[in-house]
Amino acid sequence: MVKTPVIQFGTSRFLQAHADLFLSEASPARGITVVQTSGDAARGRRLAALAAPGGYPVRIRGLWEGRAVDETRTVTSVKRGLSAASDWAQVVRVFVEEAEFVLSNTGDAGYQPRPDDAAQDYDPAMSFPAKLFHLLAARHAAGGAPLVVMPMELVVDNGRVLKEAVLSVAARRGSDPALVSYIEDGVTWACSLVDRIVSAPLEPAGAVAEPYALWAIQTAPGVVAPAVHPAIEMVDDLTAIERLKLHILNLGHTVLVDIWQRRGGQGDPVVRAFIALPEVEEALAAIYREEVLPVFARLGQADAAERYMAVTLERFANPYLDHRLADIAQNHAQKIERRIGAFLDLAGATDGALRQPRLAAIAGRGA
């Protein structure tokens, strides 16, 4: 039986073209068990294709250091696909016996508590933190071997936030203090940040992605990278990188969705075509120049923000990628709060004299 030191929760095309690809290309390569956390039948069919013996394709298309890139890579790191709904006993076994690293990317609403979290026994309808609690309880009962949990959701301090969510589940259940201690101190909770535009799925598995890719992991006691790869970086502090990505690239995506929706949400536009419309380009540029960059200047990141904005606009205009606004619009309300609402809070705390009327209107906070 093949052992997989990495267990991954989520089957998204982002993970397929990001972590799964990197762990396939790493030396040595890392085997992954992928767990589908939703009950989506379409994603269930994807599981078998992800773990196919011949692997699945990821097509890299875009501009890199001034040259055109159009190549296909084969991902062979996924060795097993399981469903949290129908294969829970096997998920528990892999988590307890094989896992050294836990990866997750469960969507912007993945950490939100659900009524089913209060159930004594495992229920597939539970939130991801509740599922993870049950798995950690099983691992603790079996001896509690060391484990690194490395969430990849776009949540600031995602490792800390996920840890607190799991501890909250434990507290509501009145868990054994030894189990709580294991969750707090026996598990290493890593904070990481991911960055790559993955624009389209391939069927039955695979994706189309841009050349740019980053997986930044914050150093801390016990935190190690799951593999060595050029796109994986260990950094002392994620804050500066996090702000740039969240409040320039991701904020820009959400602004484009808001503009599209305010224009009636008609058609099925892709980012490169939509931003090529003069009025759209001008609206986004005005927000960047007048409402975003001044805040970064106050934070001492003026030059870095200017460079990142230029790279972001080039990525948006990538002629090879069909990045659909309808895809970016998923979980739009949560994205507004995390990308724009959080930026408004940061701006207010940095310099209350600065104003962001357009962003405030998108976030529903008035002028």
XYZ file of C-alpha atoms in Angstrom:
367
model
C 0.000 0.000 0.000
C 1.348 3.432 -0.960
C 1.702 5.748 2.041
C 0.890 9.405 1.612
C 2.572 11.843 4.020
C 0.265 14.636 2.849
C -3.503 14.640 3.320
C -5.308 17.429 1.485
C -8.847 18.631 2.107
C -10.286 20.110 -1.074
C -10.264 19.140 -4.745
C -10.293 22.605 -6.305
C -8.552 23.319 -9.567
C -6.418 25.805 -7.622
C -4.965 23.029 -5.481
C -4.485 20.880 -8.570
C -2.336 23.571 -10.248
C -0.621 24.752 -7.076
C 0.263 22.476 -4.143
C -0.396 19.214 -5.985
C 1.809 20.308 -8.893
C 4.615 21.525 -6.626
C 4.633 18.309 -4.592
C 4.728 16.326 -7.831
C 7.732 18.321 -9.083
C 9.578 18.353 -5.748
C 12.605 16.205 -5.048
C 11.673 13.857 -3.582
C 8.048 13.991 -4.690
C 5.379 13.829 -1.974
C 2.400 11.484 -2.156
C -1.011 13.016 -1.415
C -4.381 11.666 -0.345
C -7.030 14.111 -1.521
C -10.261 14.305 0.482
C -13.429 15.759 -1.001
C -15.095 17.730 1.796
C -18.330 18.580 -0.046
C -21.027 16.257 -1.314
C -20.855 17.658 -4.850
C -21.313 14.737 -7.261
C -19.244 16.442 -9.964
C -16.316 16.809 -7.589
C -16.810 13.202 -6.548
C -16.246 12.119 -10.138
C -13.097 14.219 -10.175
C -11.530 12.158 -7.376
C -10.850 9.126 -9.523
C -9.292 11.242 -12.260
C -7.005 13.036 -9.800
C -5.533 9.737 -8.617
C -5.288 8.117 -12.065
C -1.985 6.209 -12.475
C -0.909 8.404 -15.371
C -1.594 11.605 -13.475
C -3.465 14.639 -14.764
C -2.385 17.688 -16.822
C -1.774 21.284 -15.786
C -1.313 23.702 -18.661
C 0.850 26.735 -17.847
C 0.113 29.709 -20.108
C 1.216 33.321 -19.886
C 4.130 35.693 -19.918
C 7.186 35.038 -17.774
C 10.116 37.445 -17.736
C 9.068 38.810 -21.106
C 8.648 35.514 -22.927
C 5.549 33.562 -23.824
C 5.010 30.302 -21.932
C 2.664 27.565 -23.107
C 3.495 24.153 -21.710
C 1.764 21.173 -20.116
C 2.992 19.455 -16.979
C 1.770 16.149 -15.557
C 0.866 15.883 -11.866
C 1.428 12.455 -10.307
C 1.510 13.311 -6.589
C -2.136 12.355 -5.892
C -2.166 8.678 -4.980
C -5.612 8.319 -3.449
C -8.973 10.124 -3.570
C -11.484 9.813 -0.719
C -14.825 11.369 0.183
C -15.484 12.757 3.661
C -19.109 11.716 3.130
C -18.717 8.085 2.052
C -15.127 7.103 2.986
C -14.809 8.567 6.464
C -13.310 5.441 8.070
C -10.574 5.426 5.436
C -10.015 9.186 5.870
C -9.512 8.607 9.604
C -7.071 5.757 8.946
C -4.939 7.827 6.564
C -5.023 10.836 8.903
C -3.968 8.749 11.909
C -1.472 6.372 10.295
C 0.080 8.215 7.343
C -0.277 11.993 7.513
C 2.642 14.255 8.359
C 1.173 17.366 6.725
C -2.438 18.519 6.479
C -3.322 20.933 3.655
C -6.685 22.589 3.175
C -8.401 24.980 0.825
C -12.078 24.767 1.657
C -13.329 28.078 0.247
C -13.948 31.491 1.757
C -16.773 30.181 3.955
C -14.972 26.988 4.955
C -14.288 27.998 8.563
C -17.839 29.139 9.355
C -19.536 27.114 12.133
C -22.545 24.994 11.212
C -25.414 23.658 13.357
C -24.228 20.099 12.721
C -20.937 20.856 14.512
C -22.683 20.200 17.843
C -23.375 16.544 17.019
C -21.520 14.066 19.208
C -20.644 11.799 16.320
C -19.116 12.758 12.996
C -21.528 14.132 10.405
C -20.512 14.989 6.807
C -22.482 18.242 7.110
C -20.077 19.576 9.738
C -17.775 22.521 9.039
C -14.164 21.818 8.163
C -12.877 22.790 11.655
C -15.329 20.305 13.199
C -14.224 17.574 10.783
C -10.608 18.359 11.657
C -11.426 18.167 15.379
C -12.763 14.621 14.978
C -9.652 13.621 13.030
C -7.298 15.120 15.610
C -9.237 13.384 18.379
C -8.731 10.059 16.588
C -5.011 10.759 16.110
C -4.646 11.720 19.771
C -6.404 8.537 20.863
C -3.935 6.539 18.742
C -0.883 8.161 20.322
C -0.831 11.678 18.934
C 2.158 11.657 16.585
C 3.500 15.101 15.545
C 1.641 16.773 12.694
C 1.888 20.042 10.721
C -1.445 21.617 9.761
C -0.938 24.084 6.911
C -4.169 25.759 5.750
C -4.122 27.528 2.385
C -7.367 29.469 2.610
C -6.997 33.197 1.965
C -7.502 34.135 5.603
C -5.053 36.368 7.461
C -3.097 34.258 9.994
C -4.907 31.225 8.614
C -3.041 28.750 10.821
C -3.957 30.626 13.983
C -7.556 31.158 12.840
C -8.040 27.473 12.024
C -6.477 26.436 15.339
C -8.860 28.715 17.232
C -11.836 27.359 15.273
C -10.889 23.776 16.158
C -10.342 24.691 19.809
C -13.759 26.371 19.810
C -15.313 23.085 18.674
C -13.423 21.293 21.455
C -14.609 23.821 24.050
C -18.259 23.506 23.036
C -17.982 19.765 23.462
C -16.255 19.923 26.867
C -13.367 17.873 25.530
C -10.782 16.034 27.626
C -8.052 18.481 28.708
C -5.398 16.098 27.346
C -6.978 16.317 23.883
C -7.186 20.108 24.114
C -3.520 20.206 25.127
C -2.633 18.026 22.132
C -4.512 20.352 19.765
C -2.832 23.403 21.311
C 0.725 22.150 21.709
C 1.080 18.734 20.055
C 0.066 19.982 16.618
C 2.049 22.571 14.656
C -0.260 25.150 13.071
C 1.450 26.925 10.173
C 0.416 30.174 8.506
C 0.842 30.325 4.752
C -0.109 32.429 1.765
C -0.750 31.197 -1.760
C -0.803 33.112 -5.031
C -1.537 31.799 -8.514
C -4.354 32.546 -10.954
C -5.901 29.269 -12.070
C -8.344 30.251 -14.739
C -10.057 27.145 -16.063
C -10.581 23.470 -15.309
C -9.591 20.618 -17.580
C -11.757 17.533 -17.708
C -11.890 15.108 -16.041
C -9.109 16.647 -13.921
C -6.471 19.314 -14.335
C -6.382 23.052 -14.885
C -5.007 25.999 -16.837
C -2.824 28.369 -14.799
C -0.484 31.331 -15.190
C 3.311 30.937 -14.832
C 3.431 33.083 -11.676
C 3.152 31.025 -8.488
C 3.944 31.517 -4.800
C 3.459 29.458 -1.658
C 4.877 31.490 1.235
C 5.090 29.764 4.619
C 5.825 31.667 7.817
C 8.678 30.337 9.911
C 7.840 29.261 13.465
C 8.917 26.492 15.857
C 8.116 23.130 14.300
C 7.110 24.585 10.924
C 8.809 22.962 7.949
C 7.943 23.089 4.272
C 6.274 19.953 2.909
C 8.829 19.880 0.072
C 11.587 21.835 -1.651
C 10.344 23.664 -4.744
C 11.171 27.052 -6.357
C 7.641 28.330 -5.702
C 7.742 27.437 -1.978
C 9.339 30.106 0.217
C 9.909 30.184 3.960
C 9.564 33.757 5.250
C 9.883 35.354 8.679
C 6.716 37.449 8.317
C 3.833 37.060 5.901
C 2.320 40.456 6.631
C 3.873 42.477 3.805
C 3.245 39.761 1.177
C -0.239 39.161 2.512
C -1.246 42.804 2.300
C -0.035 43.148 -1.277
C -1.857 40.062 -2.507
C -5.057 40.546 -0.544
C -5.433 44.286 -1.018
C -4.130 44.688 -4.566
C -4.594 41.501 -6.580
C -7.575 40.007 -4.732
C -9.146 43.392 -4.009
C -8.825 44.214 -7.721
C -10.617 41.009 -8.675
C -13.475 41.810 -6.312
C -13.699 45.386 -7.603
C -13.987 44.040 -11.167
C -16.819 41.715 -10.099
C -18.596 44.651 -8.428
C -18.270 46.766 -11.595
C -19.582 43.871 -13.699
C -22.544 43.294 -11.397
C -23.399 46.997 -11.237
C -23.423 46.994 -15.039
C -26.062 44.256 -14.955
C -23.865 41.158 -14.733
C -24.572 40.360 -18.365
C -22.710 37.797 -20.428
C -19.792 35.668 -19.284
C -16.768 37.994 -19.487
C -13.189 37.073 -18.709
C -10.880 39.382 -16.789
C -8.547 40.253 -19.686
C -11.443 41.312 -21.925
C -13.358 43.134 -19.201
C -10.381 45.160 -18.000
C -9.638 46.133 -21.607
C -12.843 48.227 -21.605
C -11.628 51.833 -21.141
C -14.214 52.716 -18.505
C -13.416 49.590 -16.483
C -9.660 50.125 -16.725
C -10.085 53.737 -15.645
C -12.330 52.824 -12.692
C -9.913 50.210 -11.363
C -6.876 52.455 -11.933
C -8.554 55.276 -10.007
C -9.227 53.002 -7.038
C -5.652 51.745 -7.033
C -4.080 55.187 -7.430
C -6.362 57.241 -5.184
C -7.544 54.775 -2.523
C -5.103 51.860 -2.298
C -1.560 53.062 -3.016
C -1.706 55.994 -0.550
C -2.365 53.538 2.284
C 0.587 51.371 1.279
C 2.727 54.523 1.153
C 1.793 55.272 4.781
C 2.743 51.681 5.641
C 6.205 52.132 4.128
C 5.468 49.857 1.163
C 5.128 52.480 -1.567
C 7.684 51.014 -3.982
C 6.664 47.413 -3.356
C 3.003 48.290 -3.917
C 3.757 50.134 -7.164
C 5.691 47.122 -8.475
C 3.061 44.631 -7.358
C 0.271 46.701 -8.908
C 2.111 46.733 -12.250
C 2.610 42.965 -12.106
C -1.042 42.516 -11.127
C -2.322 44.543 -14.082
C -0.089 42.503 -16.402
C -1.477 39.300 -14.897
C -5.042 40.575 -15.348
C -4.302 41.279 -19.008
C -2.675 37.888 -19.650
C -3.845 37.049 -23.195
C -3.574 33.315 -22.598
C -5.921 32.956 -19.633
C -9.719 32.976 -19.645
C -10.279 33.942 -16.015
C -14.054 34.222 -15.744
C -15.624 36.917 -13.577
C -18.432 34.501 -12.763
C -15.890 32.223 -11.072
C -14.355 35.088 -9.102
C -17.867 36.143 -8.036
C -18.382 32.963 -6.014
C -18.731 33.788 -2.281
C -18.684 37.458 -3.291
C -20.039 38.806 0.019
C -17.333 37.051 2.045
C -14.670 38.226 -0.397
C -15.841 41.844 -0.098
C -15.441 41.704 3.669
C -12.026 40.029 3.627
C -10.526 41.908 0.719
C -12.175 45.347 0.859
C -13.669 45.614 4.354
C -10.386 44.537 5.935
C -8.522 47.066 3.786
C -10.824 49.849 4.949
C -10.115 48.832 8.547
C -6.378 48.852 7.827
C -6.618 52.248 6.158
C -8.516 53.720 9.085
C -5.996 52.396 11.571
C -3.060 53.629 9.458
C -4.215 57.156 8.634
C -7.768 58.228 9.354
C -7.360 61.244 7.092
C -7.190 59.056 3.978
C -10.492 58.412 2.239
C -11.690 55.439 0.169
C -15.214 56.424 -0.973
C -15.450 53.951 -3.883
C -14.267 50.999 -1.818
C -16.521 52.034 1.071
C -19.489 52.026 -1.291
C -18.671 48.492 -2.469
C -18.385 47.332 1.152
C -21.682 49.007 2.069
C -20.054 51.383 4.512
C -21.211 54.608 2.901
C -18.988 57.398 1.573
